[in-house]
Coordinates of C-alpha atoms (C1' of nucleotides) and ligand atoms in Angstrom, one line a residue:
Chain A
M149 CA -40.9 -60.5 51.6
I150 CA -42.6 -57.4 50.2
A151 CA -40.6 -54.2 49.6
E152 CA -43.5 -51.8 49.1
L153 CA -46.5 -50.9 51.3
L154 CA -49.6 -53.0 50.6
P155 CA -52.7 -51.1 49.6
E156 CA -54.9 -50.3 52.7
R157 CA -57.9 -52.3 51.4
T158 CA -55.6 -55.3 50.7
V159 CA -54.4 -55.2 54.3
E160 CA -58.0 -55.1 55.5
R161 CA -59.0 -58.1 53.4
L162 CA -55.9 -60.0 54.5
S163 CA -57.2 -59.7 58.1
K164 CA -60.5 -61.1 57.0
Y165 CA -58.9 -63.8 55.0
R166 CA -57.0 -65.0 58.0
R167 CA -60.1 -65.1 60.2
V168 CA -62.1 -67.2 57.8
L169 CA -59.2 -69.3 56.9
S170 CA -58.7 -70.2 60.5
R171 CA -62.3 -71.4 60.7
E172 CA -61.8 -73.5 57.5
L173 CA -58.6 -75.0 59.0
E174 CA -60.5 -76.0 62.2
N175 CA -63.1 -77.6 59.9
G176 CA -60.4 -79.8 58.6
M177 CA -59.8 -78.1 55.1
D178 CA -56.2 -77.9 54.1
H179 CA -56.6 -76.1 50.7
I180 CA -58.9 -73.6 49.3
Y181 CA -59.7 -72.1 45.8
S182 CA -59.9 -68.4 45.2
H183 CA -63.5 -68.6 44.3
D184 CA -64.3 -70.4 47.6
L185 CA -62.4 -68.0 49.7
A186 CA -64.1 -65.2 47.8
K187 CA -67.5 -66.6 48.6
L188 CA -66.8 -66.6 52.3
L189 CA -66.3 -62.8 52.2
H190 CA -68.8 -62.0 49.4
I191 CA -66.1 -60.6 47.1
T192 CA -64.8 -61.6 43.7
P193 CA -62.2 -64.4 43.1
V194 CA -60.1 -61.9 41.2
Q195 CA -59.7 -59.8 44.1
V196 CA -58.5 -62.7 46.2
R197 CA -56.0 -63.7 43.6
R198 CA -54.8 -60.2 43.3
D199 CA -54.3 -59.7 47.0
L200 CA -52.4 -63.0 47.3
M201 CA -50.3 -62.1 44.4
L202 CA -49.3 -58.9 46.2
I203 CA -48.1 -60.7 49.2
G204 CA -46.4 -63.2 47.1
H205 CA -48.4 -66.2 48.1
T206 CA -48.6 -68.8 45.3
G207 CA -51.1 -71.7 45.1
T208 CA -51.2 -74.8 43.2
L209 CA -53.1 -75.1 40.0
R210 CA -55.2 -78.1 41.0
K211 CA -55.5 -77.7 44.7
G212 CA -55.6 -74.0 45.3
Y213 CA -54.0 -72.3 48.2
D214 CA -52.4 -74.0 51.3
I215 CA -54.5 -72.7 54.1
A216 CA -52.1 -73.2 56.8
K217 CA -49.2 -71.6 54.9
L218 CA -51.3 -68.6 54.0
I219 CA -52.4 -68.0 57.5
K220 CA -48.8 -68.0 58.6
L221 CA -47.8 -65.5 55.8
I222 CA -50.6 -63.2 56.7
G223 CA -49.5 -63.3 60.3
E224 CA -45.9 -62.4 59.4
I225 CA -47.2 -59.4 57.2
I226 CA -49.7 -58.0 59.8
D227 CA -48.5 -59.0 63.2
C228 CA -44.8 -59.5 62.8
S229 CA -45.6 -62.5 65.0
G230 CA -47.4 -60.6 67.6
I231 CA -44.6 -58.1 68.6
Q232 CA -46.9 -55.1 68.9
K233 CA -48.7 -54.4 72.1
V234 CA -52.1 -52.5 72.4
A235 CA -53.5 -50.2 75.0
I236 CA -57.1 -48.8 75.5
V237 CA -57.1 -45.1 76.5
G238 CA -60.4 -44.3 78.2
L239 CA -62.1 -47.2 79.8
G240 CA -65.7 -46.0 79.7
Q241 CA -68.7 -47.8 78.1
L242 CA -67.1 -48.2 74.8
G243 CA -63.6 -48.9 76.1
M244 CA -64.8 -51.6 78.4
A245 CA -66.9 -53.2 75.7
L246 CA -63.8 -53.3 73.5
L247 CA -61.6 -54.6 76.3
N248 CA -64.0 -57.5 76.9
Y249 CA -64.4 -58.1 73.2
L250 CA -60.7 -58.3 72.5
Q251 CA -60.1 -60.5 75.6
N252 CA -62.9 -63.0 74.9
N253 CA -62.6 -63.5 71.2
K254 CA -59.1 -64.9 70.7
N255 CA -57.2 -62.8 68.2
K256 CA -53.5 -62.0 67.6
L257 CA -53.5 -58.5 69.4
H258 CA -51.7 -58.4 72.6
L259 CA -54.0 -56.1 74.7
T260 CA -51.7 -55.1 77.5
A261 CA -53.0 -52.0 79.5
A262 CA -55.9 -49.7 79.9
F263 CA -55.9 -46.1 81.1
D264 CA -58.5 -44.0 82.8
N265 CA -58.8 -41.0 85.1
N266 CA -61.6 -42.4 87.2
P267 CA -60.4 -43.5 90.6
E268 CA -62.9 -46.3 90.6
K269 CA -61.2 -47.9 87.8
I270 CA -57.6 -47.2 88.4
G271 CA -55.8 -50.0 90.0
H272 CA -58.4 -52.6 89.0
I273 CA -57.8 -55.5 86.7
F274 CA -60.4 -56.3 84.1
Q275 CA -60.3 -59.5 82.2
G276 CA -56.6 -59.7 83.1
I277 CA -55.9 -56.2 81.8
P278 CA -54.7 -53.7 84.5
C279 CA -56.2 -50.2 84.4
Y280 CA -53.6 -47.5 85.1
D281 CA -54.0 -43.9 85.9
E282 CA -53.8 -41.9 82.7
Q283 CA -51.0 -39.8 84.4
Q284 CA -48.9 -43.0 84.1
L285 CA -49.5 -43.2 80.3
K286 CA -45.9 -42.4 79.2
E287 CA -44.3 -44.5 81.9
V288 CA -46.3 -47.6 81.2
V289 CA -46.3 -47.2 77.4
E290 CA -42.5 -46.9 77.5
K291 CA -41.9 -49.7 80.0
E292 CA -44.2 -52.2 78.2
K293 CA -43.3 -51.0 74.7
I294 CA -46.9 -50.5 73.7
T295 CA -47.2 -49.3 70.1
I296 CA -50.9 -49.2 69.3
G297 CA -53.6 -47.2 71.1
I298 CA -57.4 -47.4 71.0
L299 CA -58.7 -43.9 71.9
T300 CA -62.0 -43.9 73.6
V301 CA -61.9 -40.9 75.9
P302 CA -64.5 -38.1 75.9
A303 CA -64.3 -36.2 72.6
N304 CA -63.0 -33.0 74.2
K305 CA -59.9 -34.9 75.6
A306 CA -59.1 -36.6 72.4
V307 CA -56.6 -34.2 70.8
E308 CA -54.6 -33.8 74.0
M309 CA -54.5 -37.6 74.7
S310 CA -53.7 -38.5 71.1
H311 CA -50.6 -36.3 71.4
R312 CA -49.6 -37.7 74.7
M313 CA -50.0 -41.2 73.2
T314 CA -47.7 -40.4 70.3
D315 CA -45.2 -38.6 72.5
S316 CA -45.1 -41.8 74.6
G317 CA -44.0 -43.9 71.7
I318 CA -47.3 -45.1 70.3
L319 CA -47.1 -45.5 66.5
G320 CA -50.6 -46.3 65.6
I321 CA -54.0 -44.9 67.0
I322 CA -57.5 -46.0 66.3
N323 CA -59.7 -43.1 67.2
Y324 CA -63.3 -43.8 68.1
T325 CA -64.1 -40.3 69.3
P326 CA -65.9 -37.9 67.0
A327 CA -63.0 -35.5 67.3
S328 CA -61.0 -35.1 64.0
L329 CA -57.3 -35.7 64.7
K330 CA -54.1 -35.0 62.9
L331 CA -50.9 -36.9 63.8
D332 CA -47.5 -36.3 62.5
N333 CA -45.5 -39.3 63.6
A334 CA -48.2 -42.1 63.8
F335 CA -50.7 -43.9 61.6
L336 CA -54.3 -42.9 62.3
E337 CA -57.4 -44.6 61.7
E338 CA -60.6 -42.9 62.5
Y339 CA -64.1 -44.5 62.9
D340 CA -67.1 -42.2 63.5
V341 CA -70.2 -44.1 64.4
I342 CA -72.6 -41.2 63.6
T343 CA -71.0 -40.6 60.3
S344 CA -71.4 -44.3 59.4
L345 CA -75.1 -44.2 60.4
E346 CA -75.8 -41.1 58.4
K347 CA -74.2 -42.7 55.4
V348 CA -76.5 -45.6 55.8
A349 CA -79.4 -43.2 56.3
Y350 CA -78.5 -41.5 52.9
F351 CA -78.1 -44.6 51.0
S352 CA -81.2 -46.3 52.4
K353 CA -83.6 -43.6 51.6
P354 CA -86.1 -45.4 49.2
F355 CA -85.2 -43.2 46.2
N356 CA -81.5 -43.5 46.7
L357 CA -81.7 -47.2 47.5
D358 CA -83.3 -47.8 44.0
L359 CA -80.6 -45.8 42.4
Y360 CA -78.0 -47.8 44.4
K361 CA -79.5 -51.2 43.4
K362 CA -79.6 -50.3 39.8
L363 CA -76.0 -49.2 40.1
I364 CA -75.0 -52.6 41.5
Q365 CA -76.9 -54.5 39.0
S366 CA -75.4 -52.6 36.1
Q367 CA -72.0 -53.7 37.4
Q368 CA -72.9 -57.4 37.1
Chain B
M198 CA -82.2 -31.4 44.2
I199 CA -79.6 -33.8 43.1
A200 CA -80.6 -36.4 40.5
E201 CA -77.6 -38.7 40.9
L202 CA -76.2 -40.6 43.9
L203 CA -73.5 -38.8 45.8
P204 CA -70.1 -40.6 46.2
E205 CA -69.9 -42.5 49.5
R206 CA -67.0 -40.5 50.6
T207 CA -68.8 -37.3 50.0
V208 CA -71.7 -38.4 52.0
E209 CA -69.4 -39.3 54.9
R210 CA -67.9 -35.9 54.8
L211 CA -71.2 -34.2 54.6
S212 CA -72.0 -35.8 57.9
K213 CA -68.9 -34.3 59.4
Y214 CA -69.3 -31.0 57.8
R215 CA -72.7 -30.7 59.5
R216 CA -71.3 -31.7 62.9
V217 CA -68.5 -29.1 63.0
L218 CA -70.7 -26.5 61.4
S219 CA -73.3 -26.9 64.1
R220 CA -70.6 -26.1 66.6
E221 CA -69.4 -23.1 64.7
L222 CA -73.1 -21.8 64.5
E223 CA -73.3 -22.2 68.3
N224 CA -70.1 -20.2 68.6
G225 CA -71.8 -17.3 66.8
M226 CA -70.2 -17.8 63.3
D227 CA -72.5 -17.3 60.4
H228 CA -70.3 -17.8 57.5
I229 CA -67.3 -20.0 56.8
Y230 CA -64.6 -20.2 54.1
S231 CA -63.7 -23.5 52.5
H232 CA -60.2 -23.5 53.9
D233 CA -61.5 -22.9 57.3
L234 CA -64.0 -25.7 57.1
A235 CA -61.2 -27.9 55.6
K236 CA -59.0 -27.1 58.6
L237 CA -61.6 -28.3 61.1
L238 CA -61.6 -31.8 59.5
H239 CA -57.9 -31.9 58.4
I240 CA -58.8 -32.1 54.7
T241 CA -58.1 -29.9 51.7
P242 CA -60.2 -26.8 50.8
V243 CA -60.5 -28.3 47.4
Q244 CA -62.2 -31.3 48.6
V245 CA -64.7 -29.1 50.5
R246 CA -65.5 -26.9 47.5
R247 CA -65.9 -30.0 45.3
D248 CA -68.3 -31.7 47.8
L249 CA -70.4 -28.6 48.1
M250 CA -70.5 -28.2 44.4
L251 CA -71.9 -31.7 44.1
I252 CA -74.7 -30.9 46.5
G253 CA -75.4 -27.7 44.6
H254 CA -74.6 -25.3 47.6
T255 CA -73.1 -22.2 46.5
G256 CA -71.2 -19.5 48.7
T257 CA -70.5 -16.0 48.2
L258 CA -67.1 -14.8 47.1
R259 CA -66.3 -12.6 49.9
K260 CA -68.1 -14.3 52.9
G261 CA -67.9 -17.9 52.1
Y262 CA -70.6 -20.3 52.8
D263 CA -73.7 -19.6 54.8
I264 CA -73.5 -21.9 57.7
A265 CA -77.2 -22.2 58.7
K266 CA -78.3 -22.8 55.1
L267 CA -75.5 -25.4 54.5
I268 CA -76.6 -27.3 57.6
K269 CA -80.1 -27.3 56.5
L270 CA -79.3 -28.5 53.0
I271 CA -77.1 -31.4 54.4
G272 CA -80.0 -32.3 56.5
E273 CA -82.4 -32.5 53.5
I274 CA -79.9 -34.7 51.7
I275 CA -79.0 -37.1 54.5
D276 CA -81.9 -37.2 56.8
C277 CA -84.9 -36.2 54.7
S278 CA -85.7 -34.2 57.7
G279 CA -85.5 -37.1 60.1
I280 CA -88.0 -39.4 58.5
Q281 CA -86.0 -42.5 59.0
K282 CA -86.1 -44.5 62.3
V283 CA -83.5 -46.6 63.8
A284 CA -83.4 -49.9 65.7
I285 CA -80.7 -51.7 67.6
V286 CA -80.8 -55.4 67.2
G287 CA -78.9 -57.1 70.1
L288 CA -78.7 -55.0 73.2
G289 CA -75.5 -56.5 74.7
Q290 CA -72.4 -54.6 75.7
L291 CA -71.8 -53.0 72.4
G292 CA -75.6 -52.5 71.7
M293 CA -76.1 -50.8 75.0
A294 CA -73.1 -48.7 74.6
L295 CA -74.3 -47.4 71.3
L296 CA -77.8 -46.9 72.7
N297 CA -76.4 -44.6 75.4
Y298 CA -74.1 -42.9 72.9
L299 CA -76.9 -42.2 70.5
Q300 CA -79.4 -40.9 73.1
N301 CA -76.9 -38.8 75.1
N302 CA -75.2 -37.1 72.1
K303 CA -77.8 -35.1 70.3
N304 CA -77.9 -36.1 66.7
K305 CA -80.4 -36.5 64.0
L306 CA -81.1 -40.1 64.1
H307 CA -84.4 -41.3 65.6
L308 CA -83.5 -44.3 67.6
T309 CA -86.9 -45.9 68.2
A310 CA -86.5 -49.5 69.5
A311 CA -84.1 -52.0 70.6
F312 CA -84.5 -55.9 70.4
D313 CA -82.9 -58.8 72.3
N314 CA -83.7 -62.3 73.4
N315 CA -82.7 -61.9 76.9
P316 CA -85.8 -61.9 79.3
E317 CA -83.9 -59.6 81.6
K318 CA -83.9 -56.9 79.1
I319 CA -87.0 -57.5 77.2
G320 CA -89.8 -55.1 78.3
H321 CA -87.5 -52.7 79.9
I322 CA -86.9 -49.1 78.8
F323 CA -83.3 -47.8 78.5
Q324 CA -82.7 -44.1 78.1
G325 CA -86.3 -43.8 76.8
I326 CA -85.9 -46.7 74.2
P327 CA -88.0 -49.8 74.8
C328 CA -86.3 -53.1 74.4
Y329 CA -88.6 -55.7 72.6
D330 CA -88.4 -59.5 72.3
E331 CA -86.6 -60.2 69.1
Q332 CA -89.6 -62.4 68.1
Q333 CA -91.5 -59.1 67.7
L334 CA -89.0 -57.7 65.3
K335 CA -91.2 -57.8 62.2
E336 CA -94.3 -56.6 64.0
V337 CA -92.6 -53.6 65.6
V338 CA -90.5 -52.6 62.5
E339 CA -93.6 -52.6 60.5
K340 CA -95.6 -50.7 62.9
E341 CA -93.0 -48.1 63.7
K342 CA -91.8 -48.0 60.1
I343 CA -88.2 -48.4 61.2
T344 CA -85.9 -48.4 58.2
I345 CA -82.4 -48.6 59.7
G346 CA -80.9 -51.3 61.8
I347 CA -77.7 -51.6 63.9
L348 CA -76.7 -55.2 64.2
T349 CA -75.0 -56.1 67.4
V350 CA -76.0 -59.7 68.0
P351 CA -73.5 -62.6 68.5
A352 CA -71.8 -63.3 65.3
N353 CA -73.4 -66.7 64.7
K354 CA -76.9 -65.1 64.7
A355 CA -75.9 -62.3 62.4
V356 CA -76.9 -63.8 59.0
E357 CA -80.3 -65.0 60.2
M358 CA -81.1 -61.7 61.9
S359 CA -79.9 -59.5 58.9
H360 CA -82.4 -61.4 56.8
R361 CA -85.2 -61.0 59.2
M362 CA -84.4 -57.4 59.3
T363 CA -84.8 -56.8 55.6
D364 CA -87.8 -59.1 55.5
S365 CA -89.4 -56.8 58.0
G366 CA -88.7 -53.6 55.9
I367 CA -85.4 -52.4 57.1
L368 CA -83.6 -50.7 54.2
G369 CA -80.2 -50.1 55.6
I370 CA -78.0 -52.2 58.1
I371 CA -74.8 -51.4 59.7
N372 CA -73.3 -54.6 60.8
Y373 CA -70.8 -54.6 63.7
T374 CA -70.5 -58.3 64.0
P375 CA -67.5 -60.0 62.4
A376 CA -69.8 -62.0 60.2
S377 CA -69.7 -61.2 56.5
L378 CA -73.2 -60.4 55.2
K379 CA -74.8 -60.2 51.8
L380 CA -78.0 -58.4 51.4
D381 CA -80.0 -58.1 48.2
N382 CA -82.5 -55.4 49.1
A383 CA -80.9 -53.2 51.6
F384 CA -77.8 -51.0 51.9
L385 CA -75.1 -52.7 54.0
E386 CA -72.3 -51.0 55.8
E387 CA -69.9 -53.3 57.6
Y388 CA -67.4 -52.3 60.4
D389 CA -65.0 -54.9 61.8
V390 CA -63.1 -53.8 64.8
I391 CA -60.4 -56.5 64.6
T392 CA -59.7 -55.8 60.9
S393 CA -59.4 -52.1 61.7
L394 CA -56.9 -52.8 64.5
E395 CA -54.9 -55.3 62.4
K396 CA -54.8 -52.6 59.7
V397 CA -53.4 -50.1 62.2
A398 CA -50.9 -52.9 63.4
Y399 CA -49.7 -53.3 59.7
F400 CA -49.2 -49.6 59.1
S401 CA -47.6 -48.8 62.4
K402 CA -44.9 -51.4 62.2
P403 CA -41.8 -49.2 62.3
F404 CA -40.6 -50.1 58.8
N405 CA -43.9 -49.6 57.3
L406 CA -44.7 -46.4 59.2
D407 CA -41.5 -44.9 57.7
L408 CA -42.6 -45.9 54.2
Y409 CA -46.0 -44.5 55.0
K410 CA -44.6 -41.2 56.3
K411 CA -42.5 -40.8 53.1
L412 CA -45.5 -41.5 51.0
I413 CA -47.5 -38.8 52.7
Q414 CA -44.7 -36.4 52.5
S415 CA -44.1 -37.0 48.7
Q416 CA -47.8 -35.9 48.2
Q417 CA -47.1 -32.5 49.8
Chain C
dA214 C1' -61.5 4.0 37.8
dA215 C1' -58.1 0.7 37.9
dT216 C1' -55.7 -2.6 40.4
dC217 C1' -55.0 -6.1 43.7
dA218 C1' -56.0 -9.9 46.8
dT219 C1' -59.0 -13.4 47.9
dT220 C1' -62.3 -17.0 47.3
dT221 C1' -65.3 -19.6 44.7
dG222 C1' -66.8 -23.1 40.9
dT223 C1' -65.3 -26.1 37.5
dT224 C1' -62.3 -28.5 34.6
dT225 C1' -58.4 -31.3 34.2
dA226 C1' -54.9 -34.4 35.9
dC227 C1' -53.4 -37.8 39.2
dA228 C1' -53.8 -41.8 42.5
dT229 C1' -55.9 -45.7 44.2
dT230 C1' -58.9 -49.5 43.9
dT231 C1' -61.7 -52.7 41.5
dT232 C1' -62.9 -55.4 37.7
dA233 C1' -62.1 -57.7 33.5
dA234 C1' -59.3 -60.3 30.2
dC235 C1' -56.4 -63.8 29.2
dA236 C1' -52.2 -66.5 28.8
dA237 C1' -50.0 -70.3 31.2
dT238 C1' -50.2 -74.4 33.8
dG239 C1' -51.1 -79.0 34.9
dC240 C1' -54.2 -82.7 35.9
dA241 C1' -57.9 -85.9 34.1
dA242 C1' -60.1 -88.3 30.8
dA243 C1' -60.5 -89.8 26.2
Chain D
dT27 C1' -50.7 -88.9 23.6
dT28 C1' -53.7 -85.4 23.1
dT29 C1' -57.6 -82.8 24.1
dG30 C1' -60.3 -80.5 27.4
dC31 C1' -61.2 -78.1 31.6
dA32 C1' -60.5 -75.8 35.7
dT33 C1' -57.5 -72.8 38.1
dT34 C1' -53.8 -69.6 38.9
dG35 C1' -50.9 -65.4 38.1
dT36 C1' -50.5 -61.1 35.5
dT37 C1' -51.4 -57.5 32.7
dA38 C1' -54.8 -54.1 31.1
dA39 C1' -58.9 -51.4 31.6
dA40 C1' -62.5 -49.2 34.1
dA41 C1' -64.3 -46.9 38.0
dT42 C1' -63.8 -44.3 41.9
dG43 C1' -61.8 -40.9 44.7
dT44 C1' -58.5 -37.0 45.5
dA45 C1' -55.7 -33.1 44.4
dA46 C1' -54.2 -29.5 41.4
dA47 C1' -54.9 -25.7 38.3
dC48 C1' -57.1 -21.8 36.9
dA49 C1' -60.7 -18.7 35.2
dA50 C1' -64.4 -15.7 37.0
dA51 C1' -66.2 -12.9 40.5
dT52 C1' -66.3 -9.6 44.1
dG53 C1' -65.1 -6.2 46.9
dA54 C1' -61.4 -3.4 49.1
dT55 C1' -57.6 -0.2 48.1
dT56 C1' -55.1 3.0 45.7
Ligands
NAD599 N1 -70.5 -45.4 73.7 C1 -70.5 -45.7 72.4 O1 -71.1 -46.5 71.9 C2 -69.6 -44.8 71.5 C3 -69.7 -45.0 70.1 C4 -69.0 -44.2 69.3 C5 -68.1 -43.3 69.8 N2 -68.0 -43.1 71.1 C6 -67.0 -42.2 71.6 O2 -66.1 -42.9 72.4 C7 -65.7 -42.1 73.5 C8 -66.1 -42.8 74.8 O3 -67.5 -43.0 74.8 P1 -68.1 -43.7 76.0 O4 -69.5 -43.8 75.7 O5 -67.3 -44.9 76.4 O6 -68.0 -42.5 77.2 P2 -67.7 -42.7 78.7 O7 -67.8 -41.4 79.3 O8 -68.4 -43.9 79.2 O9 -66.2 -43.2 78.7 C9 -65.0 -42.2 78.8 C10 -64.0 -42.7 79.7 O10 -62.9 -42.0 79.6 C11 -62.4 -41.7 80.9 N3 -61.5 -40.4 80.7 C12 -61.9 -39.2 80.8 N4 -60.8 -38.4 80.7 C13 -59.8 -39.2 80.5 C14 -58.4 -39.1 80.3 N5 -57.9 -37.9 80.1 N6 -57.6 -40.1 80.1 C15 -58.1 -41.3 80.3 N7 -59.5 -41.6 80.5 C16 -60.2 -40.5 80.6 C17 -63.7 -41.5 81.8 O11 -63.3 -41.7 83.1 C18 -64.5 -42.6 81.1 O12 -64.3 -43.9 81.8 C19 -66.5 -40.7 73.3 O13 -65.6 -39.8 72.7 C20 -67.6 -41.1 72.5 O14 -68.1 -40.0 71.6 C21 -68.8 -43.9 72.0
NAD600 N1 -68.3 -55.6 72.5 C1 -67.5 -55.0 71.6 O1 -66.9 -54.0 71.9 C2 -67.6 -55.4 70.2 C3 -66.8 -54.8 69.2 C4 -67.0 -55.1 67.9 C5 -67.8 -56.0 67.5 N2 -68.6 -56.7 68.4 C6 -69.5 -57.6 68.0 O2 -70.8 -57.2 68.3 C7 -71.6 -58.2 68.6 C8 -72.2 -58.0 70.0 O3 -71.0 -58.0 70.9 P1 -71.3 -57.8 72.5 O4 -70.0 -57.7 73.0 O5 -72.2 -56.7 72.7 O6 -71.8 -59.2 72.9 P2 -73.0 -59.4 73.9 O7 -73.0 -60.9 74.2 O8 -72.8 -58.6 75.1 O9 -74.3 -58.9 73.2 C9 -75.1 -59.7 72.3 C10 -76.5 -59.4 72.6 O10 -77.3 -60.0 71.7 C11 -78.4 -60.6 72.3 N3 -79.1 -61.6 71.4 C12 -78.6 -63.0 71.2 N4 -79.3 -63.5 70.2 C13 -80.2 -62.5 69.8 C14 -81.2 -62.5 68.8 N5 -81.5 -63.5 68.0 N6 -81.9 -61.3 68.6 C15 -81.6 -60.3 69.3 N7 -80.7 -60.3 70.3 C16 -80.0 -61.3 70.5 C17 -77.9 -61.2 73.6 O11 -78.9 -61.4 74.6 C18 -76.9 -60.1 74.0 O12 -77.6 -59.1 74.8 C19 -70.8 -59.5 68.4 O13 -71.1 -60.0 67.2 C20 -69.5 -59.0 68.6 O14 -68.7 -59.8 67.8 C21 -68.5 -56.3 69.8

DNA sequence: AATCATTTGTTTACATTTTAACAATGCAAA
DNA sequence: TTTGCATTGTTAAAATGTAAACAAATGATT
């Protein structure tokens, strides 16, 4: 077991390692080299070895890493064997897309509930997930022991809802609204589509793209 | 004008500065201090000043930064005054949500076209955006001079489509599929929902969250 | 006019993340 | 048996990103 927090980027890559490794396992592979795993994610073998070192996974010199064992270890680190439950708060266009996505693509997250304030959605079940009235947030989150929330309400409700989520016992929120949040007792991950697009716009302006390509090349 | 590429994180923050500053402008503000701008995004004033230094914007000592001028400058840096056009490739659940989002929330991006292979969508117009047959990708991208693409096709089509996009003249792609891409002649930004959620899962495990909170506190 | 408080701009230091370097290992083949 | 080679694990260096420190400026106040 690891005593310290892993770097954020390492955790992100662990998630990706697990996903591609599961596919390799299904294809009948049982071991993999760092450079082959790296190739699947377009990163360097060094980074793979370093990440695996950090989680204490050790391979064999001639066969590489044991895929099944590695998947299991990553699961213990990220999921704690699926103890955490997830809720979607705001079942609009984006929330519904995410609900379908999470339910249809098998993954380790236990999506458990959705919340909305629209009477047409409250009480219905979508892909097996019940949609509750947002007034019941605290009640349901406490009863179901939900610890992770996906925030997809209109931006002007985001601050209020995020606080109600943490007050109900949610420990981690992923915020897809453009509102900038600040939480004291939970881990917060924000993702802003417009910002992401504007970043692409900046780096793909022809002049900048040239500079960027030169930068990349000079590093190889 | 700036001769060098800006750091990626600075560009991301510039996008957010512009958005909150536009709101301040609408509220009748004309100048803002670094610490007030910082508060709006929950970052430090130092970071604001450093970012603005990098883009060569200079404030006045007693009034702070001129909001209108700053918005204009950020626009010139990110958008080149809106010269770049955007296409959505794959108009499914996520693609459609993004289309509506981009059209309904005023922003500087010129969404111009969408592409799909589903006959029920091809030829229709959604929120003013025409959906073309994906076979016409090259033709339309070239004719309209589209330079930015949002990739939301099924994962197993992502590699092929990304190459067709860059072959057609697209210079920047934001990839929402879980497929890991590698492009030689374009800027690539990937966003993986599952990875993002699994990261939240890791850091919000009670033991890790405690470590994380201590870490944050020790930095203040 | 001199002082004070405030805020910017810039340099310096710190932290995180990535990449490089290389010793250690162990199997295969000569 | 010994040499060679491919691969891991780890330490060191470089790059990137963030925060702190502080001088310079400016206007308000005494
Ligand atoms: N649609 C997208 O592709 C997209 C992309 C990026 C970000 N976003 C952001 O995600 C959020 C949702 O976007 P959307 O397009 O799905 O909007 P939407 O209006 O379709 O969905 C919002 C949903 O939240 C519900 N709601 C309102 N108040 C609520 C409350 N207090 N508690 C619970 N539910 C509540 C509404 O009934 C609605 O179903 C917005 O903040 C938007 O800016 C959307
Ligand atoms: N739905 C979500 O919330 C969500 C979240 C994260 C990531 N994703 C990813 O985004 C992608 C799309 O997800 P979705 O839920 O919208 O799936 P979807 O099946 O609803 O949408 C895919 C769309 O792409 C179209 N398509 C198929 N082949 C195409 C081609 N060659 N060219 C153009 N269009 C083509 C399909 O007709 C369909 O309309 C998937 O890769 C998925 O993994 C989805």
